[in-house]
PDB file of C-alpha atoms and ligand atoms in Angstrom:
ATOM      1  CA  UNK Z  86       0.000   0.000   0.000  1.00  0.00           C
ATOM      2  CA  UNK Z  87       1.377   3.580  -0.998  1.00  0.00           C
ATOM      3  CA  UNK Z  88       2.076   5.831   2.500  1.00  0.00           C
ATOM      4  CA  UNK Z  89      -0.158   8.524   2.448  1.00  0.00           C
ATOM      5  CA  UNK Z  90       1.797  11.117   4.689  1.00  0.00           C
ATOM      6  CA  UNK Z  91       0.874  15.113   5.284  1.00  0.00           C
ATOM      7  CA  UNK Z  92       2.633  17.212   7.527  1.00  0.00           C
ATOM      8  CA  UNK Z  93       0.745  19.847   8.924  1.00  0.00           C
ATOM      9  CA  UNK Z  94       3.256  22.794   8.785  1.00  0.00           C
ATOM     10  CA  UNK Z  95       3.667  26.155   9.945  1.00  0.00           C
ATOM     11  CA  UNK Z  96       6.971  27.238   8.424  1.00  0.00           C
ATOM     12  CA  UNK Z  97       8.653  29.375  11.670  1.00  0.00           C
ATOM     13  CA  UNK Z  98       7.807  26.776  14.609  1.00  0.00           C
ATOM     14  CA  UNK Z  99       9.969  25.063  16.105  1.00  0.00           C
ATOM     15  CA  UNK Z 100       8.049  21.746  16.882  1.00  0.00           C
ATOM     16  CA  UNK Z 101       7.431  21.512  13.178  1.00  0.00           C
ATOM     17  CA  UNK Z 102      10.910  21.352  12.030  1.00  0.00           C
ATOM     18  CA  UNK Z 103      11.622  18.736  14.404  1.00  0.00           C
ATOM     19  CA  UNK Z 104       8.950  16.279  12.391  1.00  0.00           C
ATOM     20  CA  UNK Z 105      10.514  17.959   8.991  1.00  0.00           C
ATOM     21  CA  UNK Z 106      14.302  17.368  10.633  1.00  0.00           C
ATOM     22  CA  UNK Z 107      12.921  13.732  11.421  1.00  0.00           C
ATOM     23  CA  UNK Z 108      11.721  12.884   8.364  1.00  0.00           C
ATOM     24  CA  UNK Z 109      14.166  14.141   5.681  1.00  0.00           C
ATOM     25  CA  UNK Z 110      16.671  12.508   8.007  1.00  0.00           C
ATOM     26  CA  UNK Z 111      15.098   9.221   7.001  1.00  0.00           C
ATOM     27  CA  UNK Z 112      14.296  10.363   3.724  1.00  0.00           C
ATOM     28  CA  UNK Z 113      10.700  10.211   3.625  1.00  0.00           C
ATOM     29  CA  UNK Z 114       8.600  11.933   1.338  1.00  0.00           C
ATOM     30  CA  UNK Z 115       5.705  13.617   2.569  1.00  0.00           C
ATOM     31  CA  UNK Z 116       3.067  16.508   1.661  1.00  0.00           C
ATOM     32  CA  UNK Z 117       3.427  19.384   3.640  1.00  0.00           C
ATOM     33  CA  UNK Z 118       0.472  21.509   4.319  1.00  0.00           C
ATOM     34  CA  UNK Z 119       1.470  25.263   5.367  1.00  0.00           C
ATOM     35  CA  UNK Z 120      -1.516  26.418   8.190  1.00  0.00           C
ATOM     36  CA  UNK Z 121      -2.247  29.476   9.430  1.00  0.00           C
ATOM     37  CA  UNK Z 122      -1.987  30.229  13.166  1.00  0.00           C
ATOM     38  CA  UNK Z 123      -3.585  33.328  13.441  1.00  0.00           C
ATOM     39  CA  UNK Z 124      -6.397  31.764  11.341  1.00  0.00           C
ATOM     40  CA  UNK Z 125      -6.595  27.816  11.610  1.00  0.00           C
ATOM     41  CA  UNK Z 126      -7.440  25.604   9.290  1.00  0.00           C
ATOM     42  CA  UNK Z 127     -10.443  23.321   9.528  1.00  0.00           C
ATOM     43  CA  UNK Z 128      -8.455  20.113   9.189  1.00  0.00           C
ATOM     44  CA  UNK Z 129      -5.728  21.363  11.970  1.00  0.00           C
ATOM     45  CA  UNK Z 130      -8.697  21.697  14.304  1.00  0.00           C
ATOM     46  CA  UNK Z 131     -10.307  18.059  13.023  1.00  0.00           C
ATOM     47  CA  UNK Z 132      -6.619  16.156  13.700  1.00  0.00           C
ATOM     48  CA  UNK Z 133      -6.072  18.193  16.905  1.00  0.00           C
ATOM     49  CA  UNK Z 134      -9.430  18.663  18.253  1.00  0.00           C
ATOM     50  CA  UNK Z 135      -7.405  18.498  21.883  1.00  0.00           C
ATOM     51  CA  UNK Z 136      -4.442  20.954  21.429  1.00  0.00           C
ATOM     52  CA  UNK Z 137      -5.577  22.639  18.368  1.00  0.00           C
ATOM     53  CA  UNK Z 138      -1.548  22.649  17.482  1.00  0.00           C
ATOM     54  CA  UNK Z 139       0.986  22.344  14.782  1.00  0.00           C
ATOM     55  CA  UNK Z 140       2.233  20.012  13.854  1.00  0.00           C
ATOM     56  CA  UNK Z 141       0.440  17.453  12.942  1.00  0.00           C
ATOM     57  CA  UNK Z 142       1.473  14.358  10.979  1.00  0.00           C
ATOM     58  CA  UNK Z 143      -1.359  12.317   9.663  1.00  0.00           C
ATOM     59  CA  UNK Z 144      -0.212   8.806   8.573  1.00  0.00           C
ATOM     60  CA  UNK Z 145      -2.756   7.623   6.207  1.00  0.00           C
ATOM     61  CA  UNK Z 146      -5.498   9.200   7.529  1.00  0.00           C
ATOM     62  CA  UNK Z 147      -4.711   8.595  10.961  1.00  0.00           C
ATOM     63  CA  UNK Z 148      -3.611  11.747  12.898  1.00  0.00           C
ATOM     64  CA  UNK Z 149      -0.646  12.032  15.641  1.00  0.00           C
ATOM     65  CA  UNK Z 150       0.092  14.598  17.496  1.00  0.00           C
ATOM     66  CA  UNK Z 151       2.934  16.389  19.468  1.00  0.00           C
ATOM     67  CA  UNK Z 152       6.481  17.167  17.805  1.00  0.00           C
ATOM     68  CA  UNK Z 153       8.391  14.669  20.295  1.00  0.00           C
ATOM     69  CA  UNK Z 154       5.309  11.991  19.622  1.00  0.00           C
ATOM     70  CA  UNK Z 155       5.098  12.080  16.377  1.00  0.00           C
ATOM     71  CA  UNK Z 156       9.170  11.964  15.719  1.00  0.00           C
ATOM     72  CA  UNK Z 157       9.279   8.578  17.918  1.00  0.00           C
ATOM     73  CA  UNK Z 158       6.537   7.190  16.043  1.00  0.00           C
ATOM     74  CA  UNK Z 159       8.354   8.201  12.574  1.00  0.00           C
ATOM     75  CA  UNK Z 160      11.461   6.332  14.161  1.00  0.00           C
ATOM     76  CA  UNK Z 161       9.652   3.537  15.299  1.00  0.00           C
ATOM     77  CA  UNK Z 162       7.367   2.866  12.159  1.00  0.00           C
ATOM     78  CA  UNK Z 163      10.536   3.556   9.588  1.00  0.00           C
ATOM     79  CA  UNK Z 164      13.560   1.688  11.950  1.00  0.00           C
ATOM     80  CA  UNK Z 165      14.930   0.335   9.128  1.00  0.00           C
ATOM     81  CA  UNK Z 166      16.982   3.413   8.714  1.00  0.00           C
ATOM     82  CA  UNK Z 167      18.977   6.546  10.549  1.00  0.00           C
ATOM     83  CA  UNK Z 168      17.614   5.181  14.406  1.00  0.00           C
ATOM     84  CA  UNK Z 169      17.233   8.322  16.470  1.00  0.00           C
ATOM     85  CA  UNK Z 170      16.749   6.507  19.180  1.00  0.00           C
ATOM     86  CA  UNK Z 171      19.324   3.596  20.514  1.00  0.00           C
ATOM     87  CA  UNK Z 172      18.119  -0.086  20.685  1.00  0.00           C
ATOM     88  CA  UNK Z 173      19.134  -0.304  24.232  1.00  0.00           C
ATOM     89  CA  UNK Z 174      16.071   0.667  26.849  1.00  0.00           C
ATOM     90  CA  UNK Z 175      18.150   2.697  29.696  1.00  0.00           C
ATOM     91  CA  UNK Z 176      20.400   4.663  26.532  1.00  0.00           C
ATOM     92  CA  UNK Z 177      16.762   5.449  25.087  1.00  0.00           C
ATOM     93  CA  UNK Z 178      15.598   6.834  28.875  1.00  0.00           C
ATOM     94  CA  UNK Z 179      18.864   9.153  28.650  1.00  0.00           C
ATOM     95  CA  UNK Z 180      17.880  10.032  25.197  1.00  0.00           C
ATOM     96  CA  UNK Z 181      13.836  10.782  26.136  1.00  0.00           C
ATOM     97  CA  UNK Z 182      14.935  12.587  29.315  1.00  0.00           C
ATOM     98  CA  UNK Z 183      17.268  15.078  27.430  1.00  0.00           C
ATOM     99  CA  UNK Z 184      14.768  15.889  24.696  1.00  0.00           C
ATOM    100  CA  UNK Z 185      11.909  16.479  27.883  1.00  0.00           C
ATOM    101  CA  UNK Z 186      14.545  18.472  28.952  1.00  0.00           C
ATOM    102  CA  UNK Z 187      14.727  20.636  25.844  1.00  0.00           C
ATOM    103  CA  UNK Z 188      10.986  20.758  25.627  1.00  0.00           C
ATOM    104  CA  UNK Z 189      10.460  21.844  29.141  1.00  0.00           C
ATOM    105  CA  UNK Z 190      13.116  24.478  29.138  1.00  0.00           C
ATOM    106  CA  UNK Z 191      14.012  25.721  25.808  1.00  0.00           C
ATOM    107  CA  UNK Z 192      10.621  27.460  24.040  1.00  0.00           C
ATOM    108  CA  UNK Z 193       9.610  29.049  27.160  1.00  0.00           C
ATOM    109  CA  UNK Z 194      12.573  30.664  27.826  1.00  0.00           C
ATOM    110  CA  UNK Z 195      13.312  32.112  24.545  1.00  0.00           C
ATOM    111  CA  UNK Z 196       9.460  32.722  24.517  1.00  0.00           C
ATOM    112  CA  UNK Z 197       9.879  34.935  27.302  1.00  0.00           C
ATOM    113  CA  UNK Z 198      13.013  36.695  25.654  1.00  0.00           C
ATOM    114  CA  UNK Z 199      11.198  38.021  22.387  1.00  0.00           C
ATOM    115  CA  UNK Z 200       7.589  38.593  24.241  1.00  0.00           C
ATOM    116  CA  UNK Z 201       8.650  39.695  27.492  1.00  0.00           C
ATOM    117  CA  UNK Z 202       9.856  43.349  28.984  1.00  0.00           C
ATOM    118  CA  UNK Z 203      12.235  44.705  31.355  1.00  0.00           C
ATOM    119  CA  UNK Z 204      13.329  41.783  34.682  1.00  0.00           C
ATOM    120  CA  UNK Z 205      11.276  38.819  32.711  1.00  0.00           C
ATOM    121  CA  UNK Z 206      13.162  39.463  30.136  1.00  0.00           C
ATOM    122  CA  UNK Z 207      16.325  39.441  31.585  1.00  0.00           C
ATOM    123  CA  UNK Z 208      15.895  36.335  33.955  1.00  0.00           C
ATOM    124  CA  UNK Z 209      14.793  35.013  30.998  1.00  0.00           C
ATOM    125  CA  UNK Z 210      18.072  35.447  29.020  1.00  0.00           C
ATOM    126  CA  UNK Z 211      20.109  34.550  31.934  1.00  0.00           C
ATOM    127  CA  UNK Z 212      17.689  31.288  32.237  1.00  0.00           C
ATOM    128  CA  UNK Z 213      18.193  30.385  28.192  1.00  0.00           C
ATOM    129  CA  UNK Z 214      22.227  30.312  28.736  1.00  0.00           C
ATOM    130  CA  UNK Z 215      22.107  28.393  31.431  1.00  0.00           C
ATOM    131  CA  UNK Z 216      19.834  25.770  30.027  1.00  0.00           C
ATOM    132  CA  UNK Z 217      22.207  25.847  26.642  1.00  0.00           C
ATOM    133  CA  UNK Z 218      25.441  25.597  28.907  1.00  0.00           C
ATOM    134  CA  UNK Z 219      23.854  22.315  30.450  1.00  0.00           C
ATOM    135  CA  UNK Z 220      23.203  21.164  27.098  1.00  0.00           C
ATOM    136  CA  UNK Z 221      26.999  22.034  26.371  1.00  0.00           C
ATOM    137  CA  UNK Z 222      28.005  19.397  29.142  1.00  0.00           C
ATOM    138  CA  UNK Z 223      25.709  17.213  27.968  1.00  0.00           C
ATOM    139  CA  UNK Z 224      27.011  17.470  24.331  1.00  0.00           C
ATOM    140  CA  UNK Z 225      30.599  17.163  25.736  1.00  0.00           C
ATOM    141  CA  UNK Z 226      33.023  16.349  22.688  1.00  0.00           C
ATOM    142  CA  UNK Z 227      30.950  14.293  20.904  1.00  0.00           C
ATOM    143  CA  UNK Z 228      29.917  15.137  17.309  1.00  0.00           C
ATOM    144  CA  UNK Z 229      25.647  14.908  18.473  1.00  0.00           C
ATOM    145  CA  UNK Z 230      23.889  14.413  21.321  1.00  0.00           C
ATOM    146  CA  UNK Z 231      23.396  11.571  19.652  1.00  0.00           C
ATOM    147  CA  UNK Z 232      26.743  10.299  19.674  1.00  0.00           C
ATOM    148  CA  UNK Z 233      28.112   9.727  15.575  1.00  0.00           C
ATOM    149  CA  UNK Z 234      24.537  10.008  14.015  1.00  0.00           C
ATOM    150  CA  UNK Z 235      21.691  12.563  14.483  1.00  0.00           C
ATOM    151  CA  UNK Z 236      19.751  11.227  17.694  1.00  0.00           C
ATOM    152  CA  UNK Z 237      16.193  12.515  19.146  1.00  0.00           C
ATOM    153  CA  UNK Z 238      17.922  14.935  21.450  1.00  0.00           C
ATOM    154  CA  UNK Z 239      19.132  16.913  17.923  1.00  0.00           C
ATOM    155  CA  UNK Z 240      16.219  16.746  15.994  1.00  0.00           C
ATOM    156  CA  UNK Z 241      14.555  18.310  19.937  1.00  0.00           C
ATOM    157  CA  UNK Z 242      16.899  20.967  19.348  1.00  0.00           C
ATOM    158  CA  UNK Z 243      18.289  21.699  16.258  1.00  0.00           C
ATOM    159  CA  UNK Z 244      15.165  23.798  15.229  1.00  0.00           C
ATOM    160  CA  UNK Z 245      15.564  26.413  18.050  1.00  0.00           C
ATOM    161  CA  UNK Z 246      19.275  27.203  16.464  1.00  0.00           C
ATOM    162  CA  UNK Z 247      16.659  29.059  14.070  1.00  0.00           C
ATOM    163  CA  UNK Z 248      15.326  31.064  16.641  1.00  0.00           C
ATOM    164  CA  UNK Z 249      18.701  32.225  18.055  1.00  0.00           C
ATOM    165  CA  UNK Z 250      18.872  35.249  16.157  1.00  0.00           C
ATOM    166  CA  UNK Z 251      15.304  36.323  16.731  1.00  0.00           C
ATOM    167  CA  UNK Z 252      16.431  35.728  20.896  1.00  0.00           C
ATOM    168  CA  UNK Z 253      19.586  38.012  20.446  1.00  0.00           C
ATOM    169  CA  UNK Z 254      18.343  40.142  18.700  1.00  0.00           C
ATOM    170  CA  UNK Z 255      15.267  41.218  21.006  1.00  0.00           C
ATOM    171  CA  UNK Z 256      17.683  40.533  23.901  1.00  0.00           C
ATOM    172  CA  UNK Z 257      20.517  42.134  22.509  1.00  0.00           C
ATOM    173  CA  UNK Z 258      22.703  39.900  23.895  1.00  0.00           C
ATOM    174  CA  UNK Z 259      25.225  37.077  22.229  1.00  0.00           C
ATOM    175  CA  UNK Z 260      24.482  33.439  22.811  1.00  0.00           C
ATOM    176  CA  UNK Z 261      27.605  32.206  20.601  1.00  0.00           C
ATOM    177  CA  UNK Z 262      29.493  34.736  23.383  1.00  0.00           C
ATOM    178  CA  UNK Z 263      28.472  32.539  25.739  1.00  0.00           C
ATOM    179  CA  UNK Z 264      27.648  29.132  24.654  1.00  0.00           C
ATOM    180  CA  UNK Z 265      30.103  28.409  21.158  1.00  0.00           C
ATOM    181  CA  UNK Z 266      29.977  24.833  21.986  1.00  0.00           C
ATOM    182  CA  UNK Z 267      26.317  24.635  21.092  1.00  0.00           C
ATOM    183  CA  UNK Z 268      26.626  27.044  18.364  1.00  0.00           C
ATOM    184  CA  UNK Z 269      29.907  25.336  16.422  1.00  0.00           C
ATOM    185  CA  UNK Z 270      27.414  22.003  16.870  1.00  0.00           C
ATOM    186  CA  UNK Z 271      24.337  23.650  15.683  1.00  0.00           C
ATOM    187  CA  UNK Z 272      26.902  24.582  12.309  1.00  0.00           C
ATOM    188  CA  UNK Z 273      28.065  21.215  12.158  1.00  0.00           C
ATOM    189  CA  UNK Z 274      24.627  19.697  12.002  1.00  0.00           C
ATOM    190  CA  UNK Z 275      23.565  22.558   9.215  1.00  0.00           C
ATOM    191  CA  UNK Z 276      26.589  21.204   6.853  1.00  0.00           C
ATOM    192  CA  UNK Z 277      23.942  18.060   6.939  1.00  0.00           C
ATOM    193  CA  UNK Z 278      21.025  18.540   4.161  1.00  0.00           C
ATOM    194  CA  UNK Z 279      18.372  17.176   5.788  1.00  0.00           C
ATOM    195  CA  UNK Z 280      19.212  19.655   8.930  1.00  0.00           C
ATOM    196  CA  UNK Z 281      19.425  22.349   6.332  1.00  0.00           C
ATOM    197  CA  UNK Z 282      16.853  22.130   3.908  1.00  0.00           C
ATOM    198  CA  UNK Z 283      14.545  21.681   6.845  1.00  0.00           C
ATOM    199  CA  UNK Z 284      15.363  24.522   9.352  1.00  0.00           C
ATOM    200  CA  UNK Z 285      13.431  27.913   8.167  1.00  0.00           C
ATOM    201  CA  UNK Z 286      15.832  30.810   8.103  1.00  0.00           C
ATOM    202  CA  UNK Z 287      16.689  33.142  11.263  1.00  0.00           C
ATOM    203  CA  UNK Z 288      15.893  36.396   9.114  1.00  0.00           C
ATOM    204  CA  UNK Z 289      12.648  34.775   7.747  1.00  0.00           C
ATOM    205  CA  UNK Z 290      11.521  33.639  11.112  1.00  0.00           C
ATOM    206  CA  UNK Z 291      12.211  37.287  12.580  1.00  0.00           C
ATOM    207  CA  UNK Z 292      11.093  39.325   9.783  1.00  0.00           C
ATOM    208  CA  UNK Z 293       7.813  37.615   8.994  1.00  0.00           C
ATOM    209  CA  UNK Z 294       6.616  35.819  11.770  1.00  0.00           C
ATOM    210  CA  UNK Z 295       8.026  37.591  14.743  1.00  0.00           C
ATOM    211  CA  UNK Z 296       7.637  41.444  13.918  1.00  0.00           C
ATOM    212  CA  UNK Z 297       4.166  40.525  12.406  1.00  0.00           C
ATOM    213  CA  UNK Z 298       3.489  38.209  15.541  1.00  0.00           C
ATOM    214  CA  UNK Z 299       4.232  41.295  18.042  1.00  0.00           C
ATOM    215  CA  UNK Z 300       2.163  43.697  16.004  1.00  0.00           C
ATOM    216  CA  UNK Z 301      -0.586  41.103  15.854  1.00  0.00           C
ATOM    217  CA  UNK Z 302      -0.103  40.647  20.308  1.00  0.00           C
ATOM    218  CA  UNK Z 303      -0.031  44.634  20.532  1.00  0.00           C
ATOM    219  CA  UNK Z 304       3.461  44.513  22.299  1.00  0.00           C
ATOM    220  CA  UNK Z 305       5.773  47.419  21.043  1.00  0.00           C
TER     221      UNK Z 305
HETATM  222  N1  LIG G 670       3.955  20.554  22.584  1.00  0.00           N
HETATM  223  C1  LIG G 670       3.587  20.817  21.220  1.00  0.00           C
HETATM  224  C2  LIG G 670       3.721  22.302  20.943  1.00  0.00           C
HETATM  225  C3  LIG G 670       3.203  22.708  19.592  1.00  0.00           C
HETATM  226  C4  LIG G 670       3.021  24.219  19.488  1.00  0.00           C
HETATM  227  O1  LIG G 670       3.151  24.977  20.459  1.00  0.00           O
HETATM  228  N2  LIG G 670       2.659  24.681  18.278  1.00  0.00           N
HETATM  229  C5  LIG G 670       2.400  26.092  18.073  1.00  0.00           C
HETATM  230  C6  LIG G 670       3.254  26.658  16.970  1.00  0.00           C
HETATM  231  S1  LIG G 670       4.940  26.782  17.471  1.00  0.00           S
HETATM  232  C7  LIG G 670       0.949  26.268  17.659  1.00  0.00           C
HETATM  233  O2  LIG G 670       0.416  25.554  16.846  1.00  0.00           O
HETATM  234  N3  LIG G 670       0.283  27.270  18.244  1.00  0.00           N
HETATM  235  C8  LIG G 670      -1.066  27.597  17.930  1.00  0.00           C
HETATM  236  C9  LIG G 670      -1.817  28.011  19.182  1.00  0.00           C
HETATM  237  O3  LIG G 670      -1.238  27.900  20.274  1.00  0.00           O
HETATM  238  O4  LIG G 670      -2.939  28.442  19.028  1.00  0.00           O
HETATM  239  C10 LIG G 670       4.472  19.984  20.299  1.00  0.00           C
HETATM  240  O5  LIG G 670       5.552  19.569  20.747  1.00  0.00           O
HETATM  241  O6  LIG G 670       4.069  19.697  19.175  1.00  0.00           O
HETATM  242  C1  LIG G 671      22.864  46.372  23.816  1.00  0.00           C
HETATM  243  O1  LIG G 671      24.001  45.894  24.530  1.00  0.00           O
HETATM  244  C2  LIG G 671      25.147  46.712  24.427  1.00  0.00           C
HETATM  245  C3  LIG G 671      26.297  46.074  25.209  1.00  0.00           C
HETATM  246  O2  LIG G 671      26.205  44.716  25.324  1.00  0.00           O
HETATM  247  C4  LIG G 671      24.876  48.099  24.964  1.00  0.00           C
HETATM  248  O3  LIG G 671      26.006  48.930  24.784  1.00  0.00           O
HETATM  249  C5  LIG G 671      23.678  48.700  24.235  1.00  0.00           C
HETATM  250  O4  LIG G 671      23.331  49.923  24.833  1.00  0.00           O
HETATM  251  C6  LIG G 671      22.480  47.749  24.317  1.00  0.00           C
HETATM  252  N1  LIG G 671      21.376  48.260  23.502  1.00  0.00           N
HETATM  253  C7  LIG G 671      20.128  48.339  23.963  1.00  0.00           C
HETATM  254  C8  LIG G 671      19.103  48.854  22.998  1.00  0.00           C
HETATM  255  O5  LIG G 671      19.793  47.983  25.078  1.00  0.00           O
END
């Protein structure tokens, strides 16, 4: 049976272009359907009646939902290539609790960065390097989180590399300044064309969702 696959897509988030990371990794085609945040489609809100979130990969008809979901579920349903996850059950615990990490920590502290004013703001920057500088030990001196190969922790990740620029730049502040060792591995996994030709582009993401996304909030 042909794989019917469609990505429901919004091109600047994050949790998106970890299921686009995940599956160009693996080389899986796939139709990607761009939605509208600030005006949602009626098939976003049929496959996720709960969240009402991108993205959304529907598998022949079947939705699933939630970026770190959904890129498990690629790995386990196409494990005949690129693993992201290791075979062994406590290395895939240590895998699952880094990328929990990421999600709990990452977005809302760089959330807070470009939406927030004055002390928020500032805790908030001070919070986002110190969450990156645990990821640094983490990372130590191998080539990925996931060790030779592209793991789950990268794909969890890699896609907020893109939003660097929008954080320093409504921050003004330098995150290679403080954390290169992320930075020289976020590079490293761009030299990788399914990292590449997956991430959206830091000016894009600034210029026409976040400026637009502010004016839209009313903040500044
Ligand atoms: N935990 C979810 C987060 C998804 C998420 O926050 N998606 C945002 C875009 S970055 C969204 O669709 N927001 C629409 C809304 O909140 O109304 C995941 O990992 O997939
Ligand atoms: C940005 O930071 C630099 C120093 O790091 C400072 O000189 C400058 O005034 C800051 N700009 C704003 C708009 O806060």
């Amino acid at each position: 049976m042909a794989e019917e696959l469609v990505l429901l897509n919004f091109f600047s988030s994050a949790f998106a272009m970890r299921v686009r990371v995940a599956l160009a990794e693996k080389g899986i085609q796939y139709e990607c359907k761009e939605d509208n945040l600030f005006d949602k489609s009626p098939l976003l809100l049929e496959m996720n009646p709960i969240h009402k979130k991108v993205p959304v990969l529907i598998h022949n008809g079947k939705p699933i939902c939630e970026s770190l979901i959904i890129v498990q579920y690629i790995d386990e349903v196409w494990n005949d290539r690129s693993p992201l996850l290791a075979s062994d059950p406590y290395q895939r615990s240590q895998t699952r609790f880094w990328a929990d990490y990421v999600d709990k920590k990452v977005y809302s502290a760089g959330k807070r960065i470009w939406l927030g004013k004055g002390e928020e703001k500032e805790a908030a920057k001070k919070e986002l390097l110190e969450v990156l500088k645990t990821l640094e030990r983490e990372l130590g001196d191998k080539v990925y989180f996931g060790g030779e190969t592209i793991g789950l922790v990268d794909v969890a990740l890699l896609p907020f590399s893109s939003w660097f620029y929008t954080y320093e730049t409504c921050g003004n502040f330098s995150i290679e300044a403080e954390c290169p060792k992320i930075v020289a591995w976020a590079r490293r996994c761009m030299k990788k064309e399914s990292v590449s030709k997956s991430l959206a582009d830091p000016h894009k993401i600034y210029n026409d969702f976040v400026l637009d996304a502010k004016k839209k909030l009313g903040i500044e």
